[in-house]
CSV table of C-alpha atoms in Angstrom, one decimal:
chain,number,residue,atom,x,y,z
A,1,UNK,CA,65.6,42.2,2.8
A,2,UNK,CA,63.0,45.0,2.1
A,3,UNK,CA,59.4,45.1,2.6
A,4,UNK,CA,57.5,48.3,1.0
A,5,UNK,CA,55.5,50.2,3.4
A,6,UNK,CA,52.5,50.2,1.5
A,7,UNK,CA,51.0,49.4,-2.1
A,8,UNK,CA,53.3,51.1,-4.7
A,9,UNK,CA,54.7,53.8,-2.5
A,10,UNK,CA,58.5,52.5,-2.8
A,11,UNK,CA,59.2,53.4,0.9
A,12,UNK,CA,60.6,50.9,3.6
A,13,UNK,CA,58.5,50.0,6.8
A,14,UNK,CA,60.6,52.3,9.1
A,15,UNK,CA,60.1,49.5,11.9
A,16,UNK,CA,61.8,46.8,9.8
A,17,UNK,CA,65.1,48.5,9.6
A,18,UNK,CA,64.8,48.7,13.6
A,19,UNK,CA,63.8,45.4,13.6
A,20,UNK,CA,67.0,44.2,11.9
A,21,UNK,CA,69.5,46.3,13.7
A,22,UNK,CA,68.0,46.3,17.2
A,23,UNK,CA,67.0,43.0,17.8
A,24,UNK,CA,69.9,41.5,19.0
A,25,UNK,CA,70.7,44.2,21.6
A,26,UNK,CA,67.1,44.1,22.7
A,27,UNK,CA,67.5,40.3,23.3
A,28,UNK,CA,71.0,40.6,25.1
A,29,UNK,CA,69.4,43.2,27.2
A,30,UNK,CA,66.4,41.0,28.1
A,31,UNK,CA,68.3,37.9,28.9
A,32,UNK,CA,70.7,39.6,31.2
A,33,UNK,CA,67.9,41.3,33.1
A,34,UNK,CA,65.6,38.0,33.1
A,35,UNK,CA,67.9,35.2,33.3
A,36,UNK,CA,65.4,33.5,31.0
A,37,UNK,CA,66.1,32.6,27.2
A,38,UNK,CA,62.2,32.2,26.9
A,39,UNK,CA,61.4,35.1,28.7
A,40,UNK,CA,64.0,37.2,26.7
A,41,UNK,CA,62.4,36.2,23.5
A,42,UNK,CA,58.9,36.9,24.7
A,43,UNK,CA,60.0,40.5,25.4
A,44,UNK,CA,61.4,41.1,22.3
A,45,UNK,CA,58.2,39.7,20.6
A,46,UNK,CA,56.0,41.8,22.7
A,47,UNK,CA,58.5,45.0,22.0
A,48,UNK,CA,57.9,44.7,18.3
A,49,UNK,CA,54.3,44.0,18.6
A,50,UNK,CA,53.9,47.2,20.7
A,51,UNK,CA,55.9,49.0,17.6
A,52,UNK,CA,53.6,47.4,14.9
A,53,UNK,CA,50.5,48.5,17.1
A,54,UNK,CA,51.4,52.1,16.2
A,55,UNK,CA,50.1,53.9,13.2
A,56,UNK,CA,52.4,54.9,10.6
A,57,UNK,CA,52.2,58.3,11.5
A,58,UNK,CA,53.1,57.6,15.3
A,59,UNK,CA,56.0,55.5,14.0
A,60,UNK,CA,57.2,58.2,11.6
A,61,UNK,CA,57.0,60.8,14.6
A,62,UNK,CA,59.7,58.7,16.8
A,63,UNK,CA,63.1,60.2,16.1
A,64,UNK,CA,64.9,57.0,17.1
A,65,UNK,CA,63.1,53.9,16.8
A,66,UNK,CA,66.0,51.8,18.4
A,67,UNK,CA,65.6,53.9,21.5
A,68,UNK,CA,62.2,53.8,21.8
A,69,UNK,CA,62.3,49.9,21.4
A,70,UNK,CA,64.8,49.7,24.3
A,71,UNK,CA,62.6,51.9,26.6
A,72,UNK,CA,59.8,49.6,25.9
A,73,UNK,CA,61.7,46.4,26.2
A,74,UNK,CA,63.2,47.9,29.6
A,75,UNK,CA,59.7,48.5,30.8
A,76,UNK,CA,58.6,45.4,29.9
A,77,UNK,CA,61.5,43.8,31.8
A,78,UNK,CA,60.8,46.0,35.0
A,79,UNK,CA,57.4,44.8,35.3
A,80,UNK,CA,58.3,40.9,34.7
A,81,UNK,CA,61.3,41.2,37.4
A,82,UNK,CA,58.7,42.4,39.9
A,83,UNK,CA,56.3,39.4,39.0
A,84,UNK,CA,59.1,37.1,38.9
A,85,UNK,CA,60.3,37.8,42.5
A,86,UNK,CA,56.9,36.9,43.5
A,87,UNK,CA,56.7,33.8,41.6
A,88,UNK,CA,60.4,32.6,42.9
A,89,UNK,CA,58.9,32.9,46.4
A,90,UNK,CA,57.1,29.8,45.6
A,91,UNK,CA,59.9,28.0,43.4
A,92,UNK,CA,61.0,24.7,44.9
A,93,UNK,CA,64.3,25.2,45.9
A,94,UNK,CA,66.9,27.4,44.5
A,95,UNK,CA,66.4,29.3,41.0
A,96,UNK,CA,69.3,29.6,39.0
A,97,UNK,CA,69.6,31.7,35.9
A,98,UNK,CA,68.6,29.6,32.5
A,99,UNK,CA,72.1,28.6,31.3
A,100,UNK,CA,73.4,29.9,28.2
A,101,UNK,CA,74.6,27.5,25.3
A,102,UNK,CA,77.4,28.5,23.5
A,103,UNK,CA,77.3,29.2,19.8
A,104,UNK,CA,73.6,28.7,19.5
A,105,UNK,CA,71.1,30.1,17.0
A,106,UNK,CA,67.5,30.8,18.8
A,107,UNK,CA,64.5,30.0,16.8
A,108,UNK,CA,61.1,31.3,17.2
A,109,UNK,CA,60.0,28.8,19.6
A,110,UNK,CA,57.0,27.7,17.6
A,111,UNK,CA,56.7,24.5,15.5
A,112,UNK,CA,58.2,24.9,12.2
A,113,UNK,CA,60.3,28.2,13.5
A,114,UNK,CA,63.4,28.9,11.4
A,115,UNK,CA,66.7,30.1,13.4
A,116,UNK,CA,67.3,33.7,13.4
A,117,UNK,CA,70.5,35.2,12.2
A,118,UNK,CA,73.7,34.1,13.6
A,119,UNK,CA,74.4,37.7,14.7
A,120,UNK,CA,71.5,37.4,17.0
A,121,UNK,CA,73.4,35.0,19.3
A,122,UNK,CA,73.9,36.4,22.7
A,123,UNK,CA,77.3,38.2,23.1
A,124,UNK,CA,79.2,36.0,25.4
A,125,UNK,CA,81.4,38.3,27.8
A,126,UNK,CA,81.6,38.6,31.6
A,127,UNK,CA,78.0,40.3,31.9
A,128,UNK,CA,76.6,36.7,31.0
A,129,UNK,CA,78.7,34.3,33.2
A,130,UNK,CA,76.8,32.6,35.9
A,131,UNK,CA,78.4,34.4,38.9
A,132,UNK,CA,77.4,37.5,37.5
A,133,UNK,CA,73.9,36.7,36.8
A,134,UNK,CA,73.4,35.1,40.2
A,135,UNK,CA,74.6,38.2,41.7
A,136,UNK,CA,71.8,40.2,39.9
A,137,UNK,CA,69.4,38.1,41.1
A,138,UNK,CA,70.0,39.6,44.6
A,139,UNK,CA,69.1,43.2,43.4
A,140,UNK,CA,65.8,44.8,43.1
A,141,UNK,CA,64.2,45.2,39.8
A,142,UNK,CA,65.1,49.0,39.6
A,143,UNK,CA,68.7,48.3,40.6
A,144,UNK,CA,69.1,45.5,38.1
A,145,UNK,CA,67.7,47.8,35.3
A,146,UNK,CA,69.7,50.9,36.1
A,147,UNK,CA,72.8,48.9,36.6
A,148,UNK,CA,72.6,46.8,33.3
A,149,UNK,CA,71.6,49.8,31.0
A,150,UNK,CA,74.1,52.1,32.5
A,151,UNK,CA,77.2,49.6,33.0
A,152,UNK,CA,76.7,47.1,30.2
A,153,UNK,CA,74.8,48.9,27.6
A,154,UNK,CA,76.3,52.6,28.5
A,155,UNK,CA,72.6,54.3,28.5
A,156,UNK,CA,72.7,57.8,30.3
A,157,UNK,CA,71.0,58.0,33.4
A,158,UNK,CA,68.8,60.6,31.8
A,159,UNK,CA,67.6,57.7,29.5
A,160,UNK,CA,67.3,55.3,32.2
A,161,UNK,CA,65.3,57.4,34.2
A,162,UNK,CA,62.5,57.5,31.2
A,163,UNK,CA,62.4,53.6,31.7
A,164,UNK,CA,62.5,53.3,35.5
A,165,UNK,CA,60.5,56.1,36.3
A,166,UNK,CA,62.6,57.9,38.5
A,167,UNK,CA,64.9,60.9,38.5
A,168,UNK,CA,68.4,60.5,37.0
A,169,UNK,CA,70.0,61.1,40.3
A,170,UNK,CA,68.0,58.1,41.7
A,171,UNK,CA,69.0,56.1,39.0
A,172,UNK,CA,72.6,57.0,39.5
A,173,UNK,CA,72.0,55.8,42.9
A,174,UNK,CA,70.3,52.7,42.0
A,175,UNK,CA,73.1,51.6,39.7
A,176,UNK,CA,75.9,52.6,42.3
A,177,UNK,CA,74.2,50.2,44.9
A,178,UNK,CA,74.1,47.4,42.2
A,179,UNK,CA,77.9,48.0,41.5
A,180,UNK,CA,78.7,47.7,44.9
A,181,UNK,CA,76.7,44.3,45.5
A,182,UNK,CA,79.0,43.1,42.1
A,183,UNK,CA,82.2,44.3,43.5
A,184,UNK,CA,81.5,42.6,46.8
A,185,UNK,CA,80.8,39.3,45.5
A,186,UNK,CA,83.4,39.1,42.9
A,187,UNK,CA,87.0,37.6,43.8
A,188,UNK,CA,90.0,37.9,41.2
A,189,UNK,CA,89.2,35.3,38.4
A,190,UNK,CA,91.6,32.7,37.4
A,191,UNK,CA,93.2,33.1,33.9
A,192,UNK,CA,90.9,31.5,31.1
A,193,UNK,CA,93.2,29.0,30.3
A,194,UNK,CA,93.6,27.9,34.1
A,195,UNK,CA,89.6,27.9,34.4
A,196,UNK,CA,89.5,25.2,31.4
A,197,UNK,CA,92.3,23.1,33.2
A,198,UNK,CA,90.5,23.3,36.5
A,199,UNK,CA,86.8,22.4,35.1
A,200,UNK,CA,88.8,19.5,33.1
A,201,UNK,CA,90.4,18.1,36.2
A,202,UNK,CA,87.2,18.5,38.3
A,203,UNK,CA,85.5,16.1,35.4
A,204,UNK,CA,88.3,13.9,35.4
A,205,UNK,CA,88.4,13.4,39.5
A,206,UNK,CA,84.4,13.4,39.4
A,207,UNK,CA,84.7,10.2,36.5
A,208,UNK,CA,87.3,8.5,39.0
A,209,UNK,CA,85.0,9.2,42.2
A,210,UNK,CA,88.4,10.6,43.5
A,211,UNK,CA,87.4,12.5,46.4
A,212,UNK,CA,90.5,13.6,47.5
A,213,UNK,CA,91.6,15.0,44.0
A,214,UNK,CA,88.0,16.8,44.5
A,215,UNK,CA,88.8,18.3,47.6
A,216,UNK,CA,91.9,19.6,46.3
A,217,UNK,CA,90.2,21.5,43.4
A,218,UNK,CA,87.3,23.0,45.5
A,219,UNK,CA,87.8,26.1,47.8
A,220,UNK,CA,87.2,25.4,51.5
A,221,UNK,CA,84.3,26.9,51.6
A,222,UNK,CA,82.9,26.2,48.0
A,223,UNK,CA,79.2,25.7,47.7
A,224,UNK,CA,77.3,23.4,45.2
A,225,UNK,CA,73.7,24.7,44.3
A,226,UNK,CA,71.2,22.8,42.2
A,227,UNK,CA,68.0,23.9,40.3
A,228,UNK,CA,65.3,21.2,39.8
A,229,UNK,CA,62.4,23.4,40.1
A,230,UNK,CA,60.7,20.8,41.6
A,231,UNK,CA,60.6,19.0,38.4
A,232,UNK,CA,63.1,16.8,39.2
A,233,UNK,CA,65.2,15.4,42.1
A,234,UNK,CA,67.5,17.9,43.5
A,235,UNK,CA,68.9,19.2,46.7
A,236,UNK,CA,66.6,21.8,48.1
A,237,UNK,CA,69.5,23.7,49.8
A,238,UNK,CA,73.1,24.7,48.6
A,239,UNK,CA,75.7,22.1,49.7
A,240,UNK,CA,78.6,24.0,51.6
A,241,UNK,CA,82.0,22.9,52.3
A,242,UNK,CA,84.6,21.1,50.0
A,243,UNK,CA,84.5,17.7,51.2
A,244,UNK,CA,80.7,17.9,51.3
A,245,UNK,CA,80.6,19.0,47.9
A,246,UNK,CA,83.0,16.5,46.8
A,247,UNK,CA,81.4,13.6,48.5
A,248,UNK,CA,78.1,14.7,46.7
A,249,UNK,CA,79.5,14.5,43.4
A,250,UNK,CA,81.8,11.7,44.0
A,251,UNK,CA,78.5,9.4,45.0
A,252,UNK,CA,77.1,10.0,41.7
A,253,UNK,CA,78.9,7.8,39.1
A,254,UNK,CA,77.8,6.5,35.9
A,255,UNK,CA,77.3,9.7,34.0
A,256,UNK,CA,78.8,11.0,30.8
A,257,UNK,CA,80.4,14.2,31.2
A,258,UNK,CA,80.8,16.6,28.5
A,259,UNK,CA,83.2,19.8,28.4
A,260,UNK,CA,80.9,22.6,27.2
A,261,UNK,CA,80.9,26.6,27.3
A,262,UNK,CA,78.2,27.6,29.8
A,263,UNK,CA,77.7,31.1,29.7
A,264,UNK,CA,81.0,32.2,28.3
A,265,UNK,CA,82.9,30.0,30.7
A,266,UNK,CA,84.1,26.3,30.9
A,267,UNK,CA,81.3,24.4,32.1
A,268,UNK,CA,80.0,20.6,31.9
A,269,UNK,CA,77.0,19.1,30.3
A,270,UNK,CA,75.8,15.8,32.4
A,271,UNK,CA,74.3,13.1,30.1
A,272,UNK,CA,72.3,9.9,31.1
A,273,UNK,CA,71.8,7.4,28.1
A,274,UNK,CA,72.5,10.3,25.8
A,275,UNK,CA,70.2,12.6,27.4
A,276,UNK,CA,71.3,15.5,28.7
A,277,UNK,CA,70.1,15.9,32.6
A,278,UNK,CA,72.2,18.7,34.0
A,279,UNK,CA,74.3,21.5,32.9
A,280,UNK,CA,76.8,22.8,35.4
A,281,UNK,CA,78.4,26.3,35.4
A,282,UNK,CA,81.6,27.1,37.6
A,283,UNK,CA,83.1,30.1,39.4
A,284,UNK,CA,86.9,29.6,39.4
A,285,UNK,CA,88.8,31.9,41.4
A,286,UNK,CA,92.5,31.6,42.0
A,287,UNK,CA,93.2,27.9,41.6
A,288,UNK,CA,90.1,26.7,43.0
A,289,UNK,CA,86.4,26.3,42.4
A,290,UNK,CA,84.3,28.6,44.6
A,291,UNK,CA,80.8,27.9,43.3
A,292,UNK,CA,79.1,25.2,41.3
A,293,UNK,CA,75.7,25.7,40.0
A,294,UNK,CA,73.9,22.9,38.6
A,295,UNK,CA,70.7,23.2,36.5
A,296,UNK,CA,68.5,20.1,36.3
A,297,UNK,CA,65.1,21.8,35.6
A,298,UNK,CA,64.4,20.1,32.2
A,299,UNK,CA,62.4,23.3,31.5
A,300,UNK,CA,65.6,25.2,31.4
A,301,UNK,CA,67.4,22.6,29.6
A,302,UNK,CA,65.5,22.8,26.5
A,303,UNK,CA,68.3,24.7,24.7
A,304,UNK,CA,70.7,22.1,25.3
A,305,UNK,CA,68.5,18.9,24.2
A,306,UNK,CA,66.9,20.5,21.1
A,307,UNK,CA,68.0,19.0,17.6
């Protein structure tokens, strides 16, 4: 795909190559920083809008369009994180990052929009699993940006300093503090095959309303957190303790449970009369489920219900 930069000059628009090569990374970065697919897409669109607002001479003076795009996207995310923290103070109940479907091609979000290239799917690795994203929510915006850019995307602290507006040494400290939070929250993960088995056994026990089996699959201090956003009924506060969590799920029969990959990990999709009403992500450590996150907010389920 090529677009000439002007009538008859035969040169390529320098922004187009950056668009094609950098869009995936920008989207991956924005999703990890914001925990929202819609917000991540908005960041990418705004980033390119700012690029194309530059004159041709200004574009040509930029040595690395990709680095410029990342700096702009990082600053936009930093601003959005600050305002998001204020908005979430008024959010009804717990706020959980938007669950990421596996093998999804993102559309423009506009009527008649077409899917983007499959290469633009968010890379599914340990930095998008729900447990990781939830820990990120406990960080300050500056910590989150410094940590993700350095530890996940391997940017230098000198480069990060230009985005965060602090010294490289300060950015190193921000990333270090964030890293300590992640390490403190992490527990040895179960092998991938075992995670699949445990979530499947949880599904079967839930369908059978077998409280004892559910309790046996849960860590004694397990928690279940729901996010309805005030739009649908959900528990305002997390449910604590294996027996309480087990009874909560056993008391809700009648749903169709589908095994699906959620943020790169085994998860469940809950349907009623063919309509997706919840997506569950699990944190499995050892042979037990430590955390369950249930997203019920319809606005966060749109990627799971489209098409």
